[in-house]
Amino acid sequence: MFAGLTVANIIGVPLGTFIGHNLSWRLSFGLIALFALIAVICIRLWMPVLRPDKSKSFKSSLAIFKKTNLWLVIGISAIGTGGFFAWISYIAPVMTHVAGFGGNIVTIIMVIIGLGMAAGNFAGGRLADRFSPLVTTAVLLSAMIFVLTGFALISRYQLPVIVMTFLTGAIGFAVIAPMQILIMQVAKGAEMLASSVLQATSNFGNALGAYLGGLPIAAGLDYTSPEYVGCGLAFCGLLFCLVLIRRRSAVER
């Protein structure tokens, strides 16, 4: 599923950006509605019917919210991933006002980000298989702090910032697969509900990162300031990881 999402970022997002810049943002929304309708039809025609699991009630599934470890994973997703969204929400003005690219290059830059996200998605899954999902998540959030800082520092240099754009997209999306596995591990018996919670908290991180990333710009700072906000959010996610690692170590001892 996440592989499909990365393809959307390679093709759909740049296409929508191009149409919005050169034709009309209304046309972008119209195409989104059309593709959504096509998706609904394809799901109806070709997706297998999945029968509901009646052995578990929704009320019993809610018991997972009594687990501290689940809330730590929610914190990682809702706050830690906000670092990525604080960066990507303001990528266009950074590239045009700081790096000096023309507006027509933004579409290509979005393709580069999408390629990085696709690479990161597969790399994150492989790393989670080879190591533990929790350790992988912690390492990737640490890497996110470094790449966001590096991006802000070299954003005035066009070639280096393009390379860092790919890396930031890759690391920012590599954390998704390990977190998906992690939340399934801590929510035994209610994996379906936990999986939906991860999507909801990731969307919260999207909104939180975009909002907090915009505050320093609104206060008069330059367009690289959201990257430092993103570093703070990623660091908070890393702290949640460290607490979870310590709790697991205590249980194993």
Coordinates of N, CA and C in Angstrom, one line a residue:
M1 N 0.8 -1.2 0.0 CA 0.0 0.0 0.0 C 0.9 1.2 0.0
F2 N 1.9 1.2 0.9 CA 2.8 2.4 0.9 C 3.6 2.6 -0.4
A3 N 3.9 1.4 -1.0 CA 4.6 1.5 -2.3 C 3.7 2.3 -3.3
G4 N 2.4 2.0 -3.3 CA 1.5 2.8 -4.2 C 1.5 4.2 -3.8
L5 N 1.5 4.6 -2.5 CA 1.5 6.0 -2.1 C 2.8 6.7 -2.6
T6 N 3.9 6.0 -2.6 CA 5.1 6.6 -3.1 C 5.1 6.9 -4.6
V7 N 4.4 5.9 -5.4 CA 4.2 6.2 -6.8 C 3.4 7.4 -7.0
A8 N 2.4 7.6 -6.1 CA 1.5 8.8 -6.2 C 2.4 10.0 -6.1
N9 N 3.4 10.0 -5.2 CA 4.2 11.1 -5.0 C 5.2 11.4 -6.1
I10 N 5.5 10.3 -6.9 CA 6.4 10.5 -8.0 C 5.6 11.0 -9.2
I11 N 4.3 10.6 -9.4 CA 3.5 11.0 -10.5 C 2.5 12.0 -10.2
G12 N 1.6 11.6 -9.2 CA 0.4 12.4 -9.0 C 0.7 13.8 -8.4
V13 N 1.6 13.9 -7.4 CA 1.8 15.2 -6.8 C 2.5 16.2 -7.7
P14 N 3.6 15.7 -8.4 CA 4.2 16.7 -9.4 C 3.2 17.1 -10.5
L15 N 2.3 16.1 -11.0 CA 1.3 16.4 -12.0 C 0.4 17.5 -11.5
G16 N -0.1 17.3 -10.3 CA -1.0 18.2 -9.7 C -0.4 19.6 -9.5
T17 N 0.9 19.6 -9.1 CA 1.6 20.9 -8.9 C 1.8 21.6 -10.2
F18 N 2.1 20.8 -11.3 CA 2.2 21.4 -12.6 C 0.9 22.0 -13.1
I19 N -0.2 21.3 -13.0 CA -1.5 21.8 -13.4 C -1.9 23.0 -12.6
G20 N -1.6 22.9 -11.3 CA -2.0 24.1 -10.5 C -1.2 25.3 -10.8
H21 N 0.1 25.2 -11.1 CA 0.9 26.3 -11.4 C 0.6 26.9 -12.8
N22 N 0.3 26.0 -13.8 CA 0.2 26.4 -15.2 C -1.2 26.5 -15.7
L23 N -2.2 25.8 -15.1 CA -3.5 25.9 -15.6 C -4.5 26.4 -14.6
S24 N -5.0 25.5 -13.7 CA -5.9 25.9 -12.7 C -5.9 24.9 -11.5
W25 N -5.9 25.4 -10.3 CA -6.0 24.5 -9.2 C -7.3 23.7 -9.2
R26 N -8.3 24.3 -9.7 CA -9.7 23.6 -9.8 C -9.6 22.4 -10.7
L27 N -8.8 22.4 -11.7 CA -8.6 21.3 -12.6 C -7.9 20.1 -11.8
S28 N -6.9 20.5 -11.0 CA -6.3 19.5 -10.1 C -7.3 18.7 -9.3
F29 N -8.2 19.5 -8.6 CA -9.2 18.9 -7.8 C -10.1 18.0 -8.6
G30 N -10.5 18.5 -9.8 CA -11.4 17.7 -10.6 C -10.8 16.4 -11.0
L31 N -9.5 16.4 -11.3 CA -8.8 15.2 -11.7 C -8.7 14.2 -10.5
I32 N -8.5 14.8 -9.3 CA -8.4 13.9 -8.1 C -9.8 13.2 -7.9
A33 N -10.9 14.0 -8.1 CA -12.2 13.4 -8.0 C -12.4 12.3 -9.0
L34 N -11.9 12.5 -10.2 CA -12.1 11.5 -11.3 C -11.3 10.2 -11.0
F35 N -10.0 10.4 -10.5 CA -9.2 9.2 -10.2 C -9.8 8.5 -9.0
A36 N -10.4 9.2 -8.1 CA -11.0 8.6 -6.9 C -12.1 7.7 -7.3
L37 N -12.9 8.2 -8.3 CA -14.1 7.5 -8.8 C -13.6 6.2 -9.5
I38 N -12.5 6.3 -10.3 CA -12.0 5.2 -11.0 C -11.5 4.1 -10.0
A39 N -10.8 4.6 -8.9 CA -10.3 3.7 -7.9 C -11.5 2.9 -7.2
V40 N -12.6 3.6 -6.9 CA -13.7 3.0 -6.3 C -14.3 1.9 -7.2
I41 N -14.4 2.2 -8.5 CA -14.8 1.2 -9.5 C -13.9 0.0 -9.5
C42 N -12.6 0.2 -9.6 CA -11.6 -0.9 -9.6 C -11.7 -1.7 -8.4
I43 N -11.8 -1.1 -7.2 CA -11.9 -1.9 -6.0 C -13.2 -2.7 -6.0
R44 N -14.3 -2.2 -6.5 CA -15.5 -3.0 -6.5 C -15.4 -4.1 -7.5
L45 N -14.7 -4.0 -8.6 CA -14.6 -5.0 -9.6 C -13.6 -6.1 -9.2
W46 N -12.4 -5.7 -8.7 CA -11.3 -6.7 -8.6 C -10.8 -7.0 -7.2
M47 N -11.1 -6.2 -6.2 CA -10.7 -6.5 -4.8 C -11.4 -7.7 -4.3
P48 N -10.8 -8.7 -3.7 CA -11.5 -9.8 -3.0 C -12.3 -9.3 -1.8
V49 N -13.4 -10.0 -1.6 CA -14.3 -9.7 -0.5 C -13.6 -10.2 0.8
L50 N -13.4 -9.3 1.8 CA -12.8 -9.7 3.1 C -13.9 -9.8 4.1
R51 N -14.2 -10.9 4.6 CA -15.3 -11.1 5.6 C -14.9 -10.5 6.9
P52 N -15.8 -9.9 7.7 CA -15.5 -9.3 9.0 C -15.1 -10.4 10.0
D53 N -14.2 -10.1 10.9 CA -13.8 -11.0 11.9 C -14.7 -10.8 13.1
K54 N -15.7 -11.7 13.3 CA -16.7 -11.5 14.3 C -16.3 -12.1 15.7
S55 N -15.0 -12.6 15.7 CA -14.6 -13.2 17.0 C -14.1 -12.1 18.0
K56 N -13.9 -10.9 17.5 CA -13.5 -9.8 18.3 C -14.5 -8.6 18.2
S57 N -14.9 -8.0 19.3 CA -15.8 -6.9 19.2 C -15.0 -5.6 19.2
F58 N -15.6 -4.5 18.7 CA -14.9 -3.2 18.7 C -14.6 -2.8 20.1
K59 N -15.5 -3.1 21.1 CA -15.3 -2.7 22.5 C -14.1 -3.4 23.0
S60 N -13.9 -4.6 22.8 CA -12.7 -5.3 23.3 C -11.4 -4.8 22.6
S61 N -11.5 -4.4 21.4 CA -10.3 -3.9 20.7 C -9.9 -2.6 21.3
L62 N -10.8 -1.8 21.9 CA -10.4 -0.5 22.5 C -9.5 -0.7 23.7
A63 N -9.4 -1.9 24.2 CA -8.6 -2.2 25.4 C -7.1 -1.9 25.1
I64 N -6.7 -1.9 23.8 CA -5.3 -1.6 23.5 C -4.9 -0.2 23.9
F65 N -5.8 0.7 24.1 CA -5.5 2.1 24.5 C -5.1 2.2 26.0
K66 N -5.2 1.1 26.7 CA -4.8 1.1 28.1 C -3.3 0.8 28.1
K67 N -2.7 0.4 27.0 CA -1.3 0.1 26.9 C -0.4 1.3 26.8
T68 N 0.5 1.5 27.7 CA 1.4 2.7 27.6 C 2.3 2.6 26.3
N69 N 2.7 1.4 26.0 CA 3.6 1.3 24.8 C 2.9 1.7 23.5
L70 N 1.5 1.5 23.4 CA 0.8 2.0 22.3 C 0.8 3.5 22.2
W71 N 0.7 4.1 23.3 CA 0.7 5.6 23.3 C 2.1 6.2 23.0
L72 N 3.1 5.4 23.3 CA 4.4 5.9 22.9 C 4.6 5.8 21.4
V73 N 4.1 4.7 20.8 CA 4.1 4.6 19.3 C 3.3 5.7 18.7
I74 N 2.1 6.0 19.3 CA 1.3 7.0 18.8 C 2.1 8.4 18.8
G75 N 2.8 8.6 19.9 CA 3.6 9.8 20.0 C 4.7 9.9 18.9
I76 N 5.3 8.7 18.6 CA 6.3 8.7 17.6 C 5.7 9.1 16.3
S77 N 4.5 8.5 16.0 CA 3.9 8.8 14.7 C 3.3 10.2 14.6
A78 N 2.7 10.6 15.7 CA 2.0 11.9 15.6 C 2.9 13.1 15.7
I79 N 4.1 12.9 16.4 CA 5.0 14.1 16.6 C 6.3 13.9 15.8
G80 N 6.8 12.6 15.9 CA 8.1 12.4 15.2 C 8.0 12.6 13.7
T81 N 6.9 12.1 13.1 CA 6.8 12.2 11.6 C 6.5 13.7 11.2
G82 N 6.1 14.5 12.2 CA 5.8 15.9 11.9 C 7.1 16.6 11.4
G83 N 8.2 16.1 11.7 CA 9.5 16.7 11.2 C 9.6 16.6 9.7
F84 N 9.2 15.5 9.1 CA 9.1 15.4 7.6 C 8.2 16.3 7.0
F85 N 7.0 16.5 7.6 CA 5.9 17.3 7.0 C 6.2 18.8 7.2
A86 N 6.9 19.1 8.3 CA 7.4 20.5 8.4 C 8.3 20.9 7.3
W87 N 9.1 20.0 6.8 CA 10.0 20.2 5.7 C 9.3 20.3 4.4
I88 N 8.5 19.2 4.1 CA 7.9 19.1 2.7 C 6.8 20.1 2.5
S89 N 6.2 20.6 3.6 CA 5.1 21.6 3.4 C 5.6 22.9 2.8
Y90 N 6.9 23.2 3.0 CA 7.4 24.5 2.5 C 8.6 24.3 1.6
I91 N 8.6 23.2 0.9 CA 9.7 22.9 0.0 C 9.7 23.8 -1.2
A92 N 8.5 24.2 -1.7 CA 8.4 25.1 -2.9 C 9.1 26.5 -2.6
P93 N 8.7 27.2 -1.6 CA 9.3 28.5 -1.3 C 10.8 28.4 -1.0
V94 N 11.3 27.3 -0.4 CA 12.7 27.2 -0.2 C 13.4 27.1 -1.5
M95 N 12.9 26.3 -2.4 CA 13.6 26.1 -3.7 C 13.5 27.3 -4.6
T96 N 12.5 28.1 -4.5 CA 12.3 29.2 -5.4 C 13.0 30.5 -4.7
H97 N 12.8 30.7 -3.4 CA 13.2 31.9 -2.8 C 14.6 31.8 -2.2
V98 N 15.0 30.6 -1.8 CA 16.4 30.4 -1.2 C 17.4 29.8 -2.2
A99 N 17.0 28.7 -2.8 CA 17.9 28.1 -3.7 C 18.0 28.8 -5.1
G100 N 16.9 29.5 -5.4 CA 16.9 30.3 -6.6 C 16.5 29.6 -7.8
F101 N 15.7 28.5 -7.7 CA 15.2 27.8 -8.8 C 13.9 28.5 -9.3
G102 N 13.6 28.3 -10.6 CA 12.4 28.9 -11.2 C 11.2 28.1 -10.8
G103 N 10.0 28.7 -10.8 CA 8.8 28.0 -10.4 C 8.5 26.7 -11.2
N104 N 9.0 26.7 -12.4 CA 8.7 25.5 -13.3 C 9.6 24.3 -12.9
I105 N 10.6 24.5 -12.0 CA 11.4 23.4 -11.6 C 10.8 22.7 -10.4
V106 N 9.8 23.3 -9.8 CA 9.2 22.7 -8.6 C 8.6 21.4 -8.9
T107 N 8.1 21.2 -10.0 CA 7.5 19.9 -10.4 C 8.6 18.8 -10.5
I108 N 9.7 19.2 -11.0 CA 10.8 18.2 -11.1 C 11.3 17.9 -9.7
I109 N 11.4 18.9 -8.9 CA 11.8 18.6 -7.5 C 10.9 17.7 -6.7
M110 N 9.6 17.9 -7.0 CA 8.6 17.0 -6.4 C 8.8 15.5 -6.9
V111 N 9.2 15.4 -8.1 CA 9.5 14.0 -8.6 C 10.6 13.4 -7.9
I112 N 11.7 14.3 -7.7 CA 12.9 13.8 -7.0 C 12.5 13.4 -5.5
I113 N 11.7 14.2 -4.9 CA 11.2 13.8 -3.5 C 10.5 12.5 -3.6
G114 N 9.6 12.3 -4.6 CA 8.8 11.1 -4.7 C 9.7 9.9 -4.9
L115 N 10.8 10.0 -5.7 CA 11.7 9.0 -5.9 C 12.4 8.6 -4.6
G116 N 12.8 9.6 -3.9 CA 13.4 9.4 -2.6 C 12.5 8.7 -1.6
M117 N 11.2 9.0 -1.6 CA 10.2 8.4 -0.8 C 10.1 6.9 -1.2
A118 N 10.0 6.7 -2.5 CA 9.9 5.3 -3.0 C 11.1 4.4 -2.5
A119 N 12.3 5.0 -2.7 CA 13.5 4.3 -2.2 C 13.5 4.1 -0.7
G120 N 13.1 5.1 0.0 CA 13.0 5.0 1.5 C 12.0 4.0 2.0
N121 N 10.9 3.9 1.3 CA 9.9 3.0 1.7 C 10.4 1.5 1.6
F122 N 11.1 1.1 0.6 CA 11.6 -0.2 0.5 C 12.8 -0.4 1.4
A123 N 13.6 0.6 1.6 CA 14.8 0.5 2.5 C 14.3 0.4 3.9
G124 N 13.3 1.1 4.3 CA 12.8 1.0 5.7 C 12.2 -0.3 6.0
G125 N 11.5 -0.9 5.0 CA 11.0 -2.3 5.2 C 12.1 -3.3 5.4
R126 N 13.1 -3.2 4.6 CA 14.2 -4.1 4.6 C 15.0 -4.0 5.9
L127 N 15.2 -2.7 6.4 CA 15.9 -2.5 7.6 C 15.1 -3.0 8.8
A128 N 13.8 -2.9 8.8 CA 12.9 -3.4 9.9 C 13.0 -4.9 9.9
D129 N 13.1 -5.5 8.8 CA 13.3 -7.0 8.7 C 14.6 -7.5 9.3
R130 N 15.7 -6.7 9.0 CA 17.0 -7.1 9.4 C 17.3 -6.8 10.8
F131 N 16.8 -5.6 11.3 CA 17.0 -5.2 12.7 C 15.6 -5.2 13.3
S132 N 15.4 -4.6 14.5 CA 14.1 -4.5 15.0 C 13.4 -3.3 14.5
P133 N 12.1 -3.3 14.4 CA 11.4 -2.1 13.9 C 11.6 -0.9 14.9
L134 N 11.7 -1.1 16.2 CA 11.9 0.0 17.1 C 13.3 0.6 16.9
V135 N 14.3 -0.2 16.9 CA 15.7 0.4 16.7 C 15.8 1.1 15.3
T136 N 15.2 0.5 14.3 CA 15.2 1.1 13.0 C 14.5 2.5 13.0
T137 N 13.4 2.5 13.7 CA 12.6 3.8 13.8 C 13.5 4.9 14.5
A138 N 14.2 4.5 15.6 CA 15.0 5.4 16.3 C 16.2 5.9 15.5
V139 N 16.8 5.0 14.7 CA 18.0 5.4 13.9 C 17.5 6.3 12.8
L140 N 16.3 6.0 12.2 CA 15.9 6.9 11.1 C 15.4 8.2 11.6
L141 N 14.8 8.3 12.7 CA 14.5 9.7 13.3 C 15.8 10.5 13.6
S142 N 16.8 9.8 14.1 CA 18.1 10.4 14.3 C 18.6 11.0 13.0
A143 N 18.6 10.1 12.0 CA 19.0 10.5 10.6 C 18.2 11.7 10.1
M144 N 16.9 11.7 10.4 CA 16.1 12.8 10.0 C 16.6 14.2 10.6
I145 N 17.0 14.2 11.8 CA 17.5 15.4 12.4 C 18.7 15.9 11.7
F146 N 19.6 15.0 11.3 CA 20.8 15.4 10.6 C 20.5 15.9 9.2
V147 N 19.6 15.2 8.5 CA 19.4 15.6 7.1 C 18.6 17.0 7.0
L148 N 17.7 17.2 8.0 CA 17.0 18.4 8.0 C 17.9 19.6 8.3
T149 N 18.8 19.4 9.2 CA 19.8 20.4 9.5 C 20.7 20.7 8.3
G150 N 21.2 19.6 7.7 CA 22.0 19.7 6.5 C 21.3 20.4 5.4
F151 N 20.0 20.1 5.2 CA 19.2 20.8 4.2 C 19.1 22.3 4.4
A152 N 18.9 22.7 5.6 CA 18.8 24.1 5.9 C 20.1 24.8 5.7
L153 N 21.2 24.2 6.0 CA 22.5 24.8 5.9 C 23.0 24.9 4.4
I154 N 22.6 24.0 3.6 CA 23.1 24.0 2.2 C 22.0 24.4 1.2
S155 N 20.9 25.0 1.7 CA 19.8 25.2 0.8 C 20.0 26.3 -0.3
R156 N 21.1 27.1 -0.1 CA 21.4 28.1 -1.1 C 22.3 27.6 -2.2
Y157 N 22.7 26.3 -2.2 CA 23.5 25.7 -3.2 C 22.7 24.7 -4.0
Q158 N 22.5 24.9 -5.2 CA 21.4 24.2 -6.0 C 21.7 22.7 -6.1
L159 N 22.9 22.3 -6.5 CA 23.2 20.9 -6.7 C 23.2 20.1 -5.4
P160 N 23.9 20.6 -4.3 CA 23.8 19.9 -3.1 C 22.4 19.8 -2.5
V161 N 21.6 20.9 -2.7 CA 20.3 20.8 -2.1 C 19.4 19.8 -2.8
I162 N 19.6 19.6 -4.1 CA 18.9 18.6 -4.8 C 19.2 17.2 -4.3
V163 N 20.5 16.9 -4.0 CA 20.9 15.7 -3.4 C 20.3 15.5 -2.1
M164 N 20.3 16.6 -1.3 CA 19.7 16.5 0.1 C 18.2 16.3 0.0
T165 N 17.6 16.8 -1.0 CA 16.1 16.7 -1.1 C 15.8 15.2 -1.3
F166 N 16.5 14.5 -2.1 CA 16.3 13.1 -2.3 C 16.5 12.3 -1.0
L167 N 17.6 12.6 -0.3 CA 17.9 11.9 1.0 C 16.8 12.2 2.0
T168 N 16.4 13.4 2.1 CA 15.4 13.8 3.1 C 14.1 13.1 2.8
G169 N 13.7 13.0 1.5 CA 12.5 12.3 1.2 C 12.6 10.8 1.5
A170 N 13.8 10.2 1.2 CA 14.0 8.8 1.5 C 13.9 8.5 3.0
I171 N 14.7 9.3 3.8 CA 14.7 9.0 5.2 C 13.3 9.3 5.9
G172 N 12.7 10.4 5.4 CA 11.4 10.7 6.0 C 10.3 9.7 5.8
F173 N 10.4 9.0 4.7 CA 9.4 7.9 4.4 C 9.9 6.5 4.8
A174 N 11.2 6.4 5.0 CA 11.7 5.0 5.4 C 11.1 4.7 6.8
V175 N 10.8 5.6 7.6 CA 10.3 5.4 8.9 C 8.9 4.8 9.0
I176 N 8.1 4.9 7.9 CA 6.7 4.5 7.9 C 6.6 3.0 8.1
A177 N 7.3 2.2 7.3 CA 7.2 0.7 7.4 C 7.6 0.2 8.8
P178 N 8.7 0.6 9.4 CA 9.0 0.1 10.7 C 7.9 0.5 11.8
M179 N 7.4 1.7 11.6 CA 6.3 2.1 12.6 C 5.1 1.3 12.4
Q180 N 4.8 0.9 11.2 CA 3.6 0.1 10.9 C 3.8 -1.3 11.6
I181 N 4.9 -1.9 11.5 CA 5.2 -3.1 12.2 C 5.2 -3.0 13.7
L182 N 5.8 -1.9 14.1 CA 5.9 -1.6 15.6 C 4.5 -1.5 16.2
I183 N 3.6 -0.8 15.6 CA 2.3 -0.6 16.2 C 1.5 -1.9 16.2
M184 N 1.7 -2.8 15.2 CA 1.1 -4.1 15.2 C 1.6 -5.0 16.3
Q185 N 2.9 -4.8 16.6 CA 3.5 -5.6 17.7 C 3.0 -5.3 19.0
V186 N 2.7 -4.0 19.3 CA 2.3 -3.5 20.6 C 0.8 -3.6 20.8
A187 N 0.1 -4.0 19.7 CA -1.4 -4.0 19.8 C -1.9 -5.4 19.4
K188 N -1.3 -6.4 20.0 CA -1.8 -7.8 19.7 C -3.2 -8.0 20.0
G189 N -3.9 -8.6 19.1 CA -5.4 -8.8 19.2 C -6.3 -7.7 18.7
A190 N -5.7 -6.6 18.3 CA -6.5 -5.5 17.7 C -5.6 -4.8 16.6
E191 N -5.0 -5.6 15.8 CA -4.1 -5.1 14.8 C -4.8 -4.2 13.8
M192 N -6.0 -4.5 13.4 CA -6.8 -3.7 12.4 C -7.0 -2.3 13.0
L193 N -7.5 -2.2 14.2 CA -7.7 -0.9 14.8 C -6.4 -0.2 14.9
A194 N -5.3 -0.8 15.4 CA -4.1 -0.2 15.6 C -3.5 0.4 14.3
S195 N -3.7 -0.4 13.2 CA -3.2 0.0 11.9 C -3.9 1.3 11.4
S196 N -5.2 1.4 11.7 CA -6.0 2.6 11.4 C -5.6 3.8 12.2
V197 N -5.2 3.5 13.5 CA -4.7 4.5 14.4 C -3.4 5.1 13.9
L198 N -2.6 4.3 13.3 CA -1.3 4.8 12.8 C -1.5 5.8 11.6
Q199 N -2.5 5.5 10.8 CA -2.8 6.4 9.7 C -3.3 7.7 10.2
A200 N -4.2 7.6 11.2 CA -4.8 8.8 11.8 C -3.7 9.7 12.4
T201 N -2.8 9.1 13.2 CA -1.8 9.9 13.8 C -0.8 10.4 12.9
S202 N -0.5 9.7 11.8 CA 0.4 10.2 10.7 C -0.2 11.4 10.1
N203 N -1.5 11.4 9.9 CA -2.2 12.6 9.3 C -2.1 13.8 10.3
F204 N -2.2 13.4 11.6 CA -2.1 14.5 12.6 C -0.7 15.1 12.6
G205 N 0.3 14.2 12.4 CA 1.7 14.7 12.2 C 1.9 15.6 11.0
N206 N 1.1 15.3 10.0 CA 1.1 16.1 8.7 C 0.6 17.5 9.1
A207 N -0.5 17.6 9.7 CA -1.1 18.9 10.1 C -0.2 19.6 11.1
L208 N 0.3 18.9 12.1 CA 1.1 19.5 13.2 C 2.4 20.1 12.6
G209 N 3.1 19.3 11.7 CA 4.3 19.7 11.1 C 4.1 20.9 10.2
A210 N 3.1 20.9 9.4 CA 2.8 22.1 8.6 C 2.5 23.3 9.4
Y211 N 1.7 23.2 10.4 CA 1.3 24.3 11.3 C 2.5 24.9 12.0
L212 N 3.2 24.0 12.7 CA 4.4 24.5 13.5 C 5.5 25.0 12.6
G213 N 5.7 24.4 11.4 CA 6.7 24.8 10.5 C 6.4 26.2 9.9
G214 N 5.1 26.6 9.9 CA 4.8 27.9 9.3 C 4.9 29.0 10.3
L215 N 4.9 28.7 11.6 CA 5.0 29.7 12.6 C 6.2 30.6 12.5
P216 N 7.4 30.1 12.4 CA 8.6 30.9 12.3 C 8.6 31.8 11.0
I217 N 8.0 31.2 9.9 CA 7.9 32.0 8.7 C 6.9 33.2 8.9
A218 N 5.8 32.9 9.6 CA 4.9 34.0 9.9 C 5.5 35.0 10.9
A219 N 6.5 34.6 11.7 CA 7.1 35.5 12.6 C 8.2 36.3 11.9
G220 N 8.5 36.1 10.6 CA 9.5 36.9 9.9 C 10.8 36.2 9.6
L221 N 10.9 34.9 10.0 CA 12.2 34.2 9.8 C 12.2 33.7 8.3
D222 N 13.3 33.2 7.9 CA 13.4 32.8 6.4 C 12.7 31.4 6.2
Y223 N 12.7 31.0 5.0 CA 12.0 29.8 4.6 C 12.7 28.5 5.0
T224 N 13.9 28.6 5.5 CA 14.6 27.4 6.0 C 14.3 27.1 7.5
S225 N 13.6 28.1 8.1 CA 13.3 27.9 9.5 C 12.4 26.7 9.8
P226 N 11.5 26.2 8.9 CA 10.7 25.0 9.2 C 11.6 23.8 9.4
E227 N 12.8 23.8 8.8 CA 13.6 22.6 9.0 C 14.0 22.4 10.4
Y228 N 14.3 23.5 11.1 CA 14.7 23.4 12.5 C 13.5 23.0 13.4
V229 N 12.3 23.5 13.0 CA 11.1 23.0 13.7 C 11.0 21.5 13.5
G230 N 11.2 21.0 12.3 CA 11.2 19.6 12.0 C 12.2 18.8 12.8
C231 N 13.4 19.4 13.0 CA 14.4 18.7 13.8 C 13.9 18.5 15.2
G232 N 13.2 19.5 15.8 CA 12.6 19.4 17.1 C 11.6 18.4 17.2
L233 N 10.7 18.3 16.2 CA 9.7 17.3 16.2 C 10.2 15.8 16.1
A234 N 11.2 15.7 15.2 CA 11.9 14.4 15.0 C 12.6 14.0 16.3
F235 N 13.2 15.0 17.0 CA 13.8 14.7 18.3 C 12.8 14.2 19.3
C236 N 11.7 14.8 19.3 CA 10.6 14.4 20.3 C 10.2 12.9 20.0
G237 N 10.1 12.6 18.7 CA 9.8 11.2 18.3 C 10.9 10.3 18.7
L238 N 12.1 10.7 18.6 CA 13.3 9.9 19.1 C 13.2 9.7 20.6
L239 N 12.8 10.7 21.3 CA 12.7 10.5 22.8 C 11.6 9.4 23.1
F240 N 10.5 9.4 22.4 CA 9.5 8.4 22.6 C 10.1 7.0 22.3
C241 N 10.9 6.9 21.2 CA 11.6 5.6 20.9 C 12.5 5.2 22.0
L242 N 13.3 6.1 22.6 CA 14.2 5.7 23.7 C 13.5 5.3 24.9
V243 N 12.3 5.9 25.2 CA 11.5 5.5 26.4 C 11.0 4.1 26.1
L244 N 10.5 3.8 24.9 CA 10.0 2.5 24.6 C 11.1 1.4 24.6
I245 N 12.3 1.8 24.1 CA 13.4 0.8 24.2 C 13.8 0.5 25.7
R246 N 13.7 1.5 26.5 CA 14.1 1.3 27.9 C 13.0 0.4 28.6
R247 N 11.7 0.7 28.3 CA 10.7 -0.1 28.9 C 10.8 -1.6 28.4
R248 N 11.1 -1.8 27.2 CA 11.3 -3.2 26.7 C 12.5 -3.9 27.3
S249 N 13.5 -3.1 27.5 CA 14.7 -3.7 28.2 C 14.4 -4.0 29.6
A250 N 13.7 -3.2 30.3 CA 13.3 -3.5 31.7 C 12.5 -4.8 31.8
V251 N 11.6 -5.0 30.8 CA 10.7 -6.2 30.8 C 11.6 -7.4 30.6
E252 N 12.5 -7.3 29.6 CA 13.4 -8.5 29.3 C 14.3 -8.9 30.4
R253 N 14.7 -7.9 31.2 CA 15.6 -8.2 32.4 C 14.7 -8.8 33.5

